[in-house]
Coordinates of C-alpha atoms in Angstrom, one line a residue:
M19 CA 7.2 75.3 -34.1
Q20 CA 8.7 72.7 -36.4
Q21 CA 8.6 69.2 -35.1
N22 CA 11.9 67.3 -35.1
N23 CA 11.6 63.5 -35.4
G24 CA 15.4 62.9 -35.4
L25 CA 18.1 62.9 -32.7
D26 CA 20.4 65.8 -31.9
K27 CA 24.2 65.4 -31.2
N28 CA 23.9 65.0 -27.4
Q29 CA 21.2 62.4 -27.8
L30 CA 23.4 60.5 -30.3
I31 CA 26.4 60.5 -27.9
S32 CA 24.2 59.4 -25.0
F33 CA 22.6 56.6 -27.0
A34 CA 26.1 55.4 -28.2
L35 CA 27.4 55.4 -24.6
F36 CA 24.3 53.6 -23.3
S37 CA 24.6 51.0 -26.1
M38 CA 28.3 50.3 -25.3
L39 CA 27.5 50.0 -21.6
L40 CA 24.6 47.6 -22.4
I41 CA 26.8 45.5 -24.7
G42 CA 29.5 45.3 -22.0
F43 CA 27.0 44.1 -19.4
M44 CA 25.7 41.5 -21.8
F45 CA 29.2 40.1 -22.4
Y46 CA 29.9 40.2 -18.7
F47 CA 26.8 38.3 -17.6
Q48 CA 27.1 35.9 -20.6
N49 CA 30.6 34.9 -19.5
K50 CA 29.5 34.6 -15.9
Q51 CA 26.5 32.4 -16.8
Q52 CA 28.8 30.1 -18.9
N53 CA 31.2 29.7 -16.0
E54 CA 28.3 28.9 -13.6
E55 CA 26.9 26.4 -16.0
Q56 CA 30.2 24.7 -16.4
L57 CA 30.6 24.5 -12.7
K58 CA 27.1 23.0 -12.3
E59 CA 27.9 20.4 -14.9
G60 CA 30.7 19.1 -12.7
E61 CA 28.5 19.1 -9.5
N62 CA 25.1 17.8 -10.6
S63 CA 23.7 15.3 -13.1
A64 CA 23.3 15.7 -16.8
K65 CA 22.5 19.2 -18.1
V66 CA 23.1 18.1 -21.7
T67 CA 21.1 15.0 -22.9
Q68 CA 22.9 13.4 -25.8
T69 CA 22.3 9.9 -27.3
V70 CA 25.6 8.4 -28.0
Q71 CA 25.8 6.6 -31.3
Q72 CA 27.6 3.3 -31.9
N73 CA 31.4 3.3 -32.0
P74 CA 31.9 6.6 -30.0
A75 CA 35.3 8.2 -29.4
K76 CA 37.5 6.6 -26.7
P77 CA 36.8 7.9 -23.2
A78 CA 39.1 10.6 -21.8
I79 CA 41.1 9.2 -18.9
A80 CA 41.5 11.6 -16.0
T81 CA 44.0 11.3 -13.3
N82 CA 41.5 12.2 -10.6
L83 CA 37.8 12.8 -10.0
N84 CA 38.0 16.6 -10.3
D85 CA 39.8 16.4 -13.7
S86 CA 37.2 13.9 -14.9
V87 CA 34.3 16.2 -14.0
K88 CA 35.9 19.2 -15.6
T89 CA 36.9 17.6 -18.9
T90 CA 34.0 15.3 -19.6
S91 CA 30.4 16.5 -20.4
I92 CA 27.5 14.7 -18.7
Q93 CA 25.4 12.7 -21.1
S94 CA 22.3 10.5 -20.9
I95 CA 22.0 7.3 -22.9
E96 CA 18.5 6.1 -23.8
L97 CA 17.5 2.4 -23.8
K98 CA 13.9 1.6 -24.8
N99 CA 11.6 -1.3 -25.3
K100 CA 7.8 -1.6 -25.3
E101 CA 7.5 -1.5 -21.5
L102 CA 10.4 0.7 -20.3
T103 CA 12.3 3.8 -21.3
L104 CA 15.6 4.2 -19.5
G105 CA 18.0 7.1 -19.2
I106 CA 21.5 6.1 -18.1
S107 CA 23.7 9.0 -17.0
T108 CA 27.4 9.2 -17.4
L109 CA 27.6 10.8 -14.0
G110 CA 27.8 7.8 -11.7
G111 CA 27.2 5.4 -14.6
Q112 CA 23.7 4.9 -13.1
I113 CA 20.1 4.7 -14.3
S114 CA 18.8 8.2 -13.8
T115 CA 15.4 7.9 -15.6
V116 CA 12.8 5.1 -15.6
Q117 CA 9.5 5.5 -17.4
L118 CA 6.9 2.8 -17.6
N119 CA 5.5 3.4 -21.1
E120 CA 2.2 1.6 -20.7
Y121 CA 1.1 3.4 -17.5
K122 CA 0.2 7.0 -16.5
A123 CA 0.7 8.8 -13.2
Y124 CA -2.0 10.8 -11.4
D125 CA -2.2 14.5 -12.4
K126 CA -3.9 16.5 -9.6
P127 CA -5.0 19.5 -11.6
A128 CA -6.6 17.3 -14.2
D129 CA -7.8 14.8 -11.6
K130 CA -6.9 11.8 -13.7
N131 CA -4.0 9.6 -14.7
D132 CA -2.5 11.3 -17.7
K133 CA 1.1 12.2 -16.7
P134 CA 4.2 10.1 -17.8
L135 CA 4.8 7.5 -15.0
L136 CA 8.4 8.1 -14.0
L137 CA 9.8 6.1 -11.1
L138 CA 13.2 7.7 -11.5
D139 CA 13.7 11.2 -12.8
K140 CA 15.0 14.6 -11.7
N141 CA 17.8 13.1 -9.7
N142 CA 15.4 11.5 -7.2
S143 CA 17.6 8.4 -7.2
A144 CA 21.3 7.9 -6.8
Y145 CA 23.2 4.7 -6.3
G146 CA 26.7 3.3 -6.5
F147 CA 29.4 1.3 -5.0
Q148 CA 31.5 2.7 -2.2
F149 CA 35.1 1.7 -1.5
K150 CA 37.8 2.5 1.0
D151 CA 41.3 3.0 -0.4
K152 CA 44.5 2.0 1.3
T153 CA 44.9 5.5 2.9
G154 CA 41.5 5.1 4.5
K155 CA 39.7 7.5 2.2
V156 CA 36.3 6.6 0.9
F157 CA 35.3 7.0 -2.8
S158 CA 32.1 6.2 -4.6
T159 CA 31.2 5.4 -8.2
K160 CA 28.3 7.8 -7.8
D161 CA 30.8 10.7 -8.1
L162 CA 32.7 9.4 -11.1
V163 CA 32.0 10.5 -14.7
F164 CA 31.9 7.5 -17.0
S165 CA 32.4 7.3 -20.8
P166 CA 29.7 5.4 -22.7
S167 CA 29.7 2.9 -25.5
Q168 CA 26.3 1.9 -26.9
K169 CA 25.3 -1.1 -29.0
G170 CA 21.6 -1.6 -29.6
N171 CA 19.8 -1.9 -26.2
S172 CA 23.1 -2.3 -24.3
V173 CA 25.4 0.3 -23.1
T174 CA 28.8 0.0 -21.4
M175 CA 30.0 2.7 -19.0
Q176 CA 33.7 3.0 -18.2
A177 CA 35.5 5.1 -15.7
N178 CA 39.2 5.4 -14.7
V179 CA 40.2 6.0 -11.0
N180 CA 43.9 6.4 -10.5
G181 CA 44.7 3.6 -13.0
A182 CA 41.9 1.3 -12.0
I183 CA 39.1 0.6 -14.5
I184 CA 35.4 0.4 -13.4
Q185 CA 33.0 -0.9 -16.0
F186 CA 29.2 -1.0 -15.8
T187 CA 27.2 -2.7 -18.6
Y188 CA 23.5 -2.2 -18.8
T189 CA 21.3 -4.4 -21.1
L190 CA 17.6 -3.8 -21.4
L191 CA 16.0 -7.3 -21.6
D192 CA 12.4 -8.2 -22.2
K193 CA 9.7 -6.4 -20.4
Y194 CA 10.8 -4.9 -17.1
T195 CA 14.3 -6.4 -16.6
V196 CA 17.6 -4.6 -16.8
D197 CA 20.8 -6.6 -16.7
F198 CA 23.5 -4.8 -14.7
D199 CA 27.0 -6.3 -15.0
V200 CA 29.8 -4.8 -12.9
K201 CA 33.5 -5.5 -13.7
T202 CA 36.7 -3.9 -12.3
Q203 CA 40.4 -4.1 -13.2
G204 CA 43.3 -2.8 -11.1
L205 CA 41.0 -2.0 -8.2
S206 CA 43.0 -4.3 -6.0
Q207 CA 45.9 -1.9 -6.2
L208 CA 43.7 0.9 -4.6
I209 CA 41.5 -0.7 -1.9
Q210 CA 42.2 -2.6 1.3
D211 CA 38.9 -4.3 2.0
Q212 CA 37.4 -7.5 0.5
K213 CA 34.0 -5.7 0.4
A214 CA 32.2 -2.8 -1.1
N215 CA 29.0 -1.1 0.0
F216 CA 26.1 -0.6 -2.3
I217 CA 24.5 2.7 -1.4
W218 CA 21.1 3.7 -2.7
D219 CA 19.3 7.0 -1.9
Y220 CA 15.8 7.1 -3.3
N221 CA 13.1 9.8 -3.0
V222 CA 9.9 8.0 -4.0
R223 CA 7.6 10.1 -6.1
G224 CA 3.8 9.9 -5.7
Q225 CA 2.0 8.3 -8.6
E226 CA -1.6 7.9 -7.2
K227 CA -4.5 10.0 -6.0
G228 CA -4.7 8.9 -2.4
R229 CA -1.4 10.2 -0.9
S230 CA -1.9 8.7 2.6
Q231 CA -3.0 5.4 1.2
E232 CA 0.0 5.3 -1.2
Q233 CA 2.4 6.3 1.6
T234 CA 1.1 3.3 3.7
H235 CA 1.9 0.9 0.8
T236 CA 5.4 2.5 0.2
E237 CA 8.0 0.4 2.0
F238 CA 11.1 -1.8 2.0
N239 CA 10.5 -5.4 0.8
Y240 CA 13.2 -8.1 0.6
T241 CA 13.8 -11.8 0.5
F242 CA 16.4 -14.0 2.0
N243 CA 17.1 -17.7 2.7
N244 CA 17.5 -18.4 -1.0
Y245 CA 14.3 -16.5 -1.9
K246 CA 12.2 -18.6 0.4
S247 CA 11.7 -16.1 3.2
F248 CA 10.1 -12.6 2.8
D249 CA 9.9 -9.6 5.0
Y250 CA 9.0 -5.9 4.8
D251 CA 9.4 -2.7 6.7
G252 CA 7.1 0.3 6.2
R253 CA 7.8 2.4 9.3
T254 CA 11.1 1.8 11.1
T255 CA 14.7 1.5 10.3
M256 CA 15.7 -1.7 8.6
D257 CA 18.5 -3.8 10.0
E258 CA 19.4 -7.3 8.6
A259 CA 22.9 -7.9 9.8
S260 CA 22.6 -11.7 9.9
E261 CA 20.7 -12.4 6.7
T262 CA 21.9 -12.4 3.1
L263 CA 19.3 -10.5 1.0
N264 CA 18.5 -12.1 -2.4
W265 CA 16.8 -9.0 -3.6
L266 CA 15.7 -5.6 -2.2
A267 CA 12.7 -3.7 -3.3
I268 CA 11.4 -0.2 -2.6
K269 CA 7.8 -0.7 -3.6
Q270 CA 4.8 1.7 -3.9
Q271 CA 1.1 1.0 -4.1
F272 CA 1.2 -0.4 -7.7
F273 CA 4.9 -0.2 -8.8
S274 CA 8.3 -1.3 -7.5
A275 CA 12.0 -0.8 -8.1
V276 CA 14.0 -4.0 -7.3
I277 CA 17.7 -4.6 -7.2
E278 CA 18.9 -8.3 -7.3
P279 CA 22.6 -9.0 -6.6
Q280 CA 24.1 -12.2 -7.9
N281 CA 25.7 -13.1 -4.5
G282 CA 23.3 -11.1 -2.3
F283 CA 23.6 -8.2 0.1
K284 CA 25.1 -8.7 3.5
N285 CA 24.9 -6.5 6.7
S286 CA 22.0 -4.6 5.1
K287 CA 20.7 -1.5 6.8
G288 CA 18.1 1.0 5.7
S289 CA 16.2 4.0 6.8
Q290 CA 13.0 5.8 5.6
E291 CA 11.6 9.1 6.3
M292 CA 8.0 10.3 5.6
V293 CA 7.6 13.4 3.5
E294 CA 4.6 15.4 4.6
E295 CA 3.8 17.2 1.3
G296 CA 5.0 17.8 -2.2
E297 CA 5.7 15.4 -5.1
Y298 CA 7.6 12.9 -2.9
L299 CA 6.1 10.4 -0.5
K300 CA 9.2 9.0 1.4
K301 CA 12.9 9.2 1.5
F302 CA 14.8 5.9 1.5
N303 CA 18.4 5.0 2.1
F304 CA 19.9 1.5 1.7
D305 CA 23.4 0.3 2.6
G306 CA 24.3 -3.3 1.8
Q307 CA 27.6 -5.0 1.5
V308 CA 28.7 -7.0 -1.6
A309 CA 31.7 -9.4 -1.5
L310 CA 34.8 -8.9 -3.6
A311 CA 37.0 -11.6 -5.1
G312 CA 40.6 -10.8 -5.0
N313 CA 39.7 -7.2 -4.2
E314 CA 38.0 -6.9 -7.5
L315 CA 34.2 -6.4 -8.0
N316 CA 33.1 -8.8 -10.7
Q317 CA 29.4 -9.5 -10.1
N318 CA 26.1 -9.5 -12.0
F319 CA 23.1 -7.5 -10.8
K320 CA 19.6 -7.1 -12.1
W321 CA 17.2 -4.2 -11.9
Y322 CA 13.4 -4.7 -12.2
F323 CA 11.1 -1.7 -12.6
M324 CA 7.7 -3.3 -12.8
P325 CA 4.0 -3.0 -12.1
L326 CA 2.6 -5.1 -9.2
D327 CA 0.5 -7.4 -11.4
L328 CA 0.1 -10.9 -9.8
Q329 CA 0.4 -12.8 -13.1
L330 CA 3.5 -10.8 -14.1
L331 CA 5.1 -11.3 -10.7
K332 CA 4.5 -15.0 -10.8
S333 CA 6.1 -15.3 -14.2
Y334 CA 9.5 -14.6 -12.6
E335 CA 9.9 -18.2 -11.4
G336 CA 11.7 -18.8 -8.1
K337 CA 12.1 -15.1 -7.3
N338 CA 9.1 -14.9 -4.8
F339 CA 8.2 -11.6 -6.4
D340 CA 4.5 -12.2 -5.9
E341 CA 5.0 -11.4 -2.2
L342 CA 5.5 -7.7 -3.3
L343 CA 1.7 -7.6 -3.7
P344 CA 0.3 -7.1 -0.1
L345 CA -2.7 -9.4 -0.3
G346 CA -2.6 -10.4 3.3
W347 CA -0.9 -13.1 5.4
S348 CA -1.9 -16.8 5.4
F349 CA -5.6 -17.5 4.9
I350 CA -6.3 -13.9 3.9
G351 CA -3.8 -13.9 1.2
T352 CA -4.9 -17.3 0.0
M353 CA -8.5 -16.1 -0.2
N354 CA -7.4 -13.2 -2.4
R355 CA -5.1 -15.2 -4.6
W356 CA -7.4 -18.2 -5.2
F357 CA -10.9 -16.7 -4.8
F358 CA -11.3 -12.9 -5.2
I359 CA -8.7 -12.3 -7.9
P360 CA -9.8 -15.2 -10.1
M361 CA -13.4 -14.2 -9.6
Y362 CA -12.7 -10.6 -10.6
N363 CA -10.7 -11.8 -13.7
F364 CA -13.4 -14.2 -14.7
I365 CA -16.2 -11.6 -14.5
S366 CA -14.2 -8.8 -16.0
S367 CA -13.5 -11.0 -19.1
W368 CA -17.2 -10.5 -19.9
G369 CA -16.3 -6.9 -21.0
I370 CA -18.4 -5.1 -18.4
A371 CA -17.5 -2.0 -16.4
A372 CA -15.3 -2.5 -13.3
G373 CA -18.0 -1.2 -11.0
W374 CA -20.5 -3.8 -12.3
V375 CA -17.8 -6.5 -11.9
I376 CA -17.6 -5.6 -8.2
F377 CA -21.5 -5.6 -8.0
L378 CA -21.6 -9.2 -9.4
M379 CA -18.7 -10.2 -7.1
T380 CA -20.9 -9.1 -4.2
I381 CA -23.9 -11.1 -5.4
F382 CA -21.8 -14.3 -5.8
V383 CA -20.3 -13.9 -2.3
K384 CA -23.8 -13.5 -0.9
I385 CA -25.1 -16.6 -2.7
I386 CA -22.2 -18.6 -1.2
L387 CA -23.0 -17.3 2.3
S388 CA -26.8 -17.5 1.8
P389 CA -27.3 -20.8 3.9
V390 CA -25.4 -19.3 6.9
M391 CA -27.1 -15.9 6.5
F392 CA -30.6 -17.5 6.4
K393 CA -29.8 -19.3 9.7
Q394 CA -28.7 -16.0 11.2
H395 CA -31.8 -14.2 10.2
K396 CA -34.0 -17.1 11.4
L397 CA -32.3 -17.0 14.7
S398 CA -32.9 -13.2 14.9
A399 CA -36.6 -13.8 14.3
M400 CA -36.7 -16.5 17.0
M401 CA -34.9 -14.2 19.5
R402 CA -37.4 -11.5 18.7
V403 CA -40.3 -13.8 19.4
I404 CA -38.8 -15.0 22.7
R405 CA -38.0 -11.4 23.9
P406 CA -41.0 -11.1 26.2
E407 CA -39.9 -14.2 28.2
I408 CA -36.3 -12.9 28.5
D409 CA -37.7 -9.6 29.8
E410 CA -39.8 -11.5 32.3
V411 CA -36.7 -13.3 33.6
N412 CA -34.8 -10.0 33.9
T413 CA -37.7 -8.5 35.8
K414 CA -38.1 -11.6 38.1
Y415 CA -34.4 -11.7 38.9
K416 CA -33.8 -8.0 38.9
D417 CA -32.5 -7.9 42.4
A418 CA -30.8 -11.2 42.3
D419 CA -27.1 -11.9 41.6
P420 CA -26.2 -11.0 38.0
M421 CA -24.7 -14.5 37.5
K422 CA -28.0 -16.1 38.6
R423 CA -29.9 -13.9 36.2
Q424 CA -27.6 -14.8 33.4
Q425 CA -28.0 -18.5 34.1
E426 CA -31.8 -18.3 34.1
T427 CA -31.7 -16.4 30.8
M428 CA -29.5 -19.1 29.2
A429 CA -31.9 -21.7 30.5
V430 CA -34.8 -20.0 28.7
Y431 CA -32.8 -20.0 25.4
R432 CA -31.9 -23.7 25.9
K433 CA -35.5 -24.8 26.6
A434 CA -36.7 -22.9 23.5
G435 CA -34.0 -24.5 21.3
V436 CA -32.3 -21.2 20.5
N437 CA -28.5 -21.4 20.2
Q438 CA -27.2 -17.9 20.8
M439 CA -23.7 -18.8 19.5
A440 CA -25.1 -19.8 16.1
G441 CA -25.6 -16.1 15.4
C442 CA -21.9 -15.5 15.8
L443 CA -20.9 -17.7 12.9
P444 CA -21.9 -15.3 10.0
G445 CA -20.1 -12.4 11.8
L446 CA -17.0 -14.5 12.2
L447 CA -17.1 -15.4 8.5
Q448 CA -17.4 -11.8 7.6
V449 CA -14.1 -10.8 9.4
P450 CA -11.7 -12.6 7.0
I451 CA -13.8 -11.6 4.0
F452 CA -13.7 -7.9 5.1
Y453 CA -9.9 -8.0 5.7
A454 CA -9.3 -9.8 2.4
L455 CA -11.2 -7.1 0.5
F456 CA -9.5 -4.4 2.4
R457 CA -6.3 -5.7 0.9
F458 CA -7.8 -6.5 -2.5
F459 CA -9.2 -3.2 -3.6
P460 CA -6.3 -0.9 -3.0
N461 CA -3.8 -3.3 -4.6
M462 CA -5.6 -4.7 -7.6
I463 CA -3.8 -3.0 -10.5
D464 CA -6.5 -3.9 -12.9
L465 CA -8.8 -1.5 -11.0
R466 CA -6.3 1.3 -11.1
G467 CA -7.7 4.3 -13.1
K468 CA -11.1 2.5 -13.7
S469 CA -14.0 4.9 -13.2
F470 CA -17.5 4.1 -12.1
W471 CA -20.2 6.8 -11.8
F472 CA -18.6 9.7 -9.8
A473 CA -15.5 7.7 -8.8
K474 CA -12.7 8.4 -11.2
D475 CA -10.5 5.6 -9.8
L476 CA -11.9 2.7 -7.9
T477 CA -8.6 2.2 -6.1
A478 CA -8.8 5.7 -4.6
Y479 CA -11.5 7.7 -2.9
D480 CA -14.0 9.8 -4.8
D481 CA -14.0 13.5 -3.8
V482 CA -16.9 15.1 -5.6
I483 CA -17.8 16.8 -2.4
K484 CA -14.8 19.1 -1.6
L485 CA -14.6 20.8 1.8
P486 CA -13.1 24.3 2.2
F487 CA -11.3 23.1 5.3
H488 CA -9.4 20.1 6.6
I489 CA -11.0 17.6 9.1
P490 CA -8.8 15.1 10.9
F491 CA -9.2 11.6 9.4
L492 CA -11.8 12.9 6.8
Q493 CA -9.3 15.3 5.2
D494 CA -10.7 17.9 2.8
H495 CA -13.4 15.9 1.1
L496 CA -16.4 13.7 1.6
S497 CA -16.7 10.5 -0.4
I498 CA -20.2 9.8 -1.8
F499 CA -19.6 6.1 -1.8
A500 CA -18.4 6.2 1.8
I501 CA -21.5 8.2 2.8
A502 CA -23.8 5.8 1.0
C503 CA -22.2 2.8 2.6
T504 CA -22.4 4.4 6.1
A505 CA -26.1 5.1 5.5
V506 CA -27.0 1.5 4.6
I507 CA -24.9 0.1 7.5
L508 CA -26.9 2.5 9.8
I509 CA -30.2 1.3 8.4
Y510 CA -29.2 -2.3 8.8
T511 CA -28.1 -1.6 12.4
I512 CA -31.5 -0.1 13.2
M513 CA -33.3 -3.0 11.7
T514 CA -31.3 -5.6 13.7
A515 CA -30.7 -3.6 17.0
G516 CA -34.0 -5.0 18.5
N517 CA -32.4 -8.4 18.8
I518 CA -29.5 -7.1 20.9
Q519 CA -29.9 -7.9 24.6
Q520 CA -28.7 -5.1 26.8
P521 CA -26.4 -6.3 29.7
T522 CA -28.1 -5.8 33.0
Q523 CA -24.9 -5.7 35.1
P524 CA -24.1 -2.3 36.6
G525 CA -21.6 -0.3 34.7
M526 CA -22.0 -2.1 31.4
P527 CA -22.3 0.2 28.3
N528 CA -25.4 0.5 26.3
M529 CA -24.9 -1.9 23.4
K530 CA -27.5 -0.3 21.2
V531 CA -25.8 3.1 21.4
L532 CA -22.4 1.5 20.6
M533 CA -24.0 -0.2 17.6
Y534 CA -25.3 3.2 16.3
I535 CA -21.9 4.8 16.8
F536 CA -20.1 2.1 14.8
P537 CA -21.5 3.1 11.3
V538 CA -20.5 6.7 11.9
T539 CA -16.9 5.7 12.7
F540 CA -17.0 3.6 9.6
L541 CA -17.3 6.8 7.6
F542 CA -13.9 8.1 8.8
F543 CA -12.4 4.8 7.8
L544 CA -13.9 4.6 4.3
N545 CA -13.6 8.3 3.4
T546 CA -10.0 8.0 2.4
S547 CA -10.1 4.3 1.3
A548 CA -10.6 2.8 -2.1
S549 CA -14.0 3.7 -3.5
G550 CA -14.3 0.1 -4.8
L551 CA -14.3 -1.1 -1.2
S552 CA -17.1 1.4 -0.2
W553 CA -19.1 0.3 -3.3
Y554 CA -18.7 -3.4 -2.4
Y555 CA -19.9 -2.8 1.1
F556 CA -22.8 -0.6 0.0
V557 CA -24.1 -3.4 -2.2
S558 CA -23.4 -6.0 0.4
N559 CA -25.4 -4.2 3.2
A560 CA -28.1 -3.2 0.8
I561 CA -28.6 -6.9 0.0
N562 CA -28.6 -7.7 3.7
I563 CA -31.5 -5.2 4.2
L564 CA -33.3 -6.8 1.3
I565 CA -32.8 -10.3 2.7
I566 CA -34.2 -9.2 6.1
L567 CA -37.3 -7.7 4.5
V568 CA -37.9 -10.8 2.4
I569 CA -37.4 -13.2 5.3
N570 CA -39.5 -11.2 7.7
Y571 CA -42.4 -10.6 5.4
W572 CA -42.4 -13.6 3.0
I573 CA -40.5 -16.5 4.4
L574 CA -40.6 -16.7 8.2
D575 CA -43.9 -16.8 10.1
E576 CA -43.4 -15.5 13.6
K577 CA -46.6 -17.4 14.8
K578 CA -45.1 -20.7 13.6
I579 CA -41.8 -19.8 15.2
H580 CA -43.6 -19.1 18.5
A581 CA -45.5 -22.4 18.3
Q582 CA -42.2 -24.2 17.6
I583 CA -40.6 -22.5 20.7
Q584 CA -43.6 -23.5 22.9
A585 CA -43.3 -27.1 21.6
N586 CA -39.6 -27.1 22.3
K587 CA -40.4 -26.2 25.9
Q588 CA -42.5 -29.3 26.4
K589 CA -39.8 -31.6 25.2
E590 CA -36.9 -32.8 27.2
P591 CA -34.2 -30.1 27.0
K592 CA -31.4 -31.0 24.6
P593 CA -28.2 -31.9 26.3
E594 CA -25.8 -29.1 26.7
G595 CA -23.2 -28.7 24.0
K596 CA -19.5 -28.5 24.9
F597 CA -19.4 -24.7 24.6
Q598 CA -22.6 -24.2 26.6
K599 CA -21.4 -26.6 29.3
R600 CA -18.1 -24.8 29.5
M601 CA -19.9 -21.4 29.7
R602 CA -22.2 -22.6 32.5
E603 CA -19.3 -24.1 34.5
M604 CA -17.3 -20.8 34.1
M605 CA -20.3 -18.8 35.3
E606 CA -20.9 -21.1 38.3
K607 CA -17.2 -20.9 39.2
A608 CA -17.3 -17.1 38.9
Q609 CA -20.4 -17.1 41.1
E610 CA -18.7 -19.2 43.8
Q611 CA -15.7 -16.9 43.8
Q612 CA -17.9 -13.9 44.1
K613 CA -19.7 -15.4 47.1
M614 CA -16.4 -16.2 48.8
Q615 CA -15.2 -12.6 48.3
Q616 CA -18.4 -11.3 49.7
Q617 CA -18.1 -13.6 52.8
Q618 CA -14.5 -12.6 53.3
A619 CA -15.5 -8.9 53.0
A620 CA -18.3 -9.4 55.6
K621 CA -15.8 -11.1 58.1
G622 CA -13.5 -8.2 57.6
K623 CA -16.1 -5.7 58.6
K624 CA -17.1 -7.7 61.7
K625 CA -13.5 -7.6 62.9

């Protein structure tokens, strides 16, 4: 049989028909796709990105919004300096893209900060001015298509609405500031109110590793009272009907977008909604009124897209921007601003790794607190020596009134010259320090992205140990720094638990058990917190353990302490301090009330 490698007549006809049918389908779907793309151009933001050169063609003036959308292509104009790259869309005449050039966002697959840091992108932000015309209909600049005219780092956007001209001029200034000048002409012929509403919808994109921590720091911030007063809202709806806002910020953990109106926002309202998963953290909506002059909107605004660096924020004099950095209220914030941040900056100027900077910070804090810590550990040793006599009192007055037993116990301490309250001072000092550092580590932008050992970012948790399941509060990982910190706190607790006096009153909890539980609960707190905080407290508690060992074995002599206590007993007791006197009087009063209640109860039974 001869092999035929060609095509017969029927095959040729079939092939020709199939080709014609295929070409017809291609033309049909191509036309359909073009129609769909043209429709999308009118409904959504820019599909075509085009940088408009200087002296462009005059804008096409449409008689209504629909004609404008259909006849004008959507473009994006780029403005750029060292710090920012902006994209300004002709749809709405608004800033549609903001990239901070000197920073990177967290990339989860790579587990490091190597993505472009985009505050605005992919239509996650939309803002504009909303007006009501004389027929009662509402229209917004967000829906208009503007025509651009660019000159250097300034672009003017112009739109025509039924004969009225709306003009936005954006000028990228130094660093992180964008001047936003708004002018209208002929608007007074269209609208009936002496006000416009500035509407801003913003879906905040996550930039950091710790989602829950970043969500906590993502919130409304604003000033009023001529920049003197500051407030924030991270959970509920915002309602400032009586105040004029000098600026409004939607801030994240390390970055913020701020809008500042020349004459302020009045009757401001806002809402926020948590996003459980995905690239966005929260959905924000803001509505604030701006005043018109003669039914025309001629007002200057400024946008700021900036990192939350304290030195940078302070450089904007009179704006009160440094309040954007949540370092804590009152004394806590003062401690961070004037102690911990300067200390960190000073040590880091030596050029050492961030983890070792934190280590030396811990040493310096311990040196400052060393006199108080020494008194605390000396008191602990004295209480350990006097423990047999306290146990003897508890045994002697075992069946007595609890108040009587407590009074006798305090008398033993007083005769021995042991002030129980002196041991509370170091603990009280640690509370503001702990809270200050709790604010410091997750908000110190200089620590952002700094690695140390197995922690890739000291402002986020380390997750070397990944779990195949999710545990409430712990999530799906175990932080090595958190585990290490919990372990040293537990060791320190065991070493000091012997000094804790167990309350003898019926129904009182076992204090030692509670002390052992506390370090375990600390693990749940630290596991999703900044690893820098866990590292600091690991070093701090390790030093505490070392101090106890040195004091117990090389400095304090328990025999001498015992002799001193015995000598104190032979002396006249020191007069009661004000606090001790007050405590004794309170206990005596409580004891009298208890006796009266018992007597009344006894009379009631006899009746």
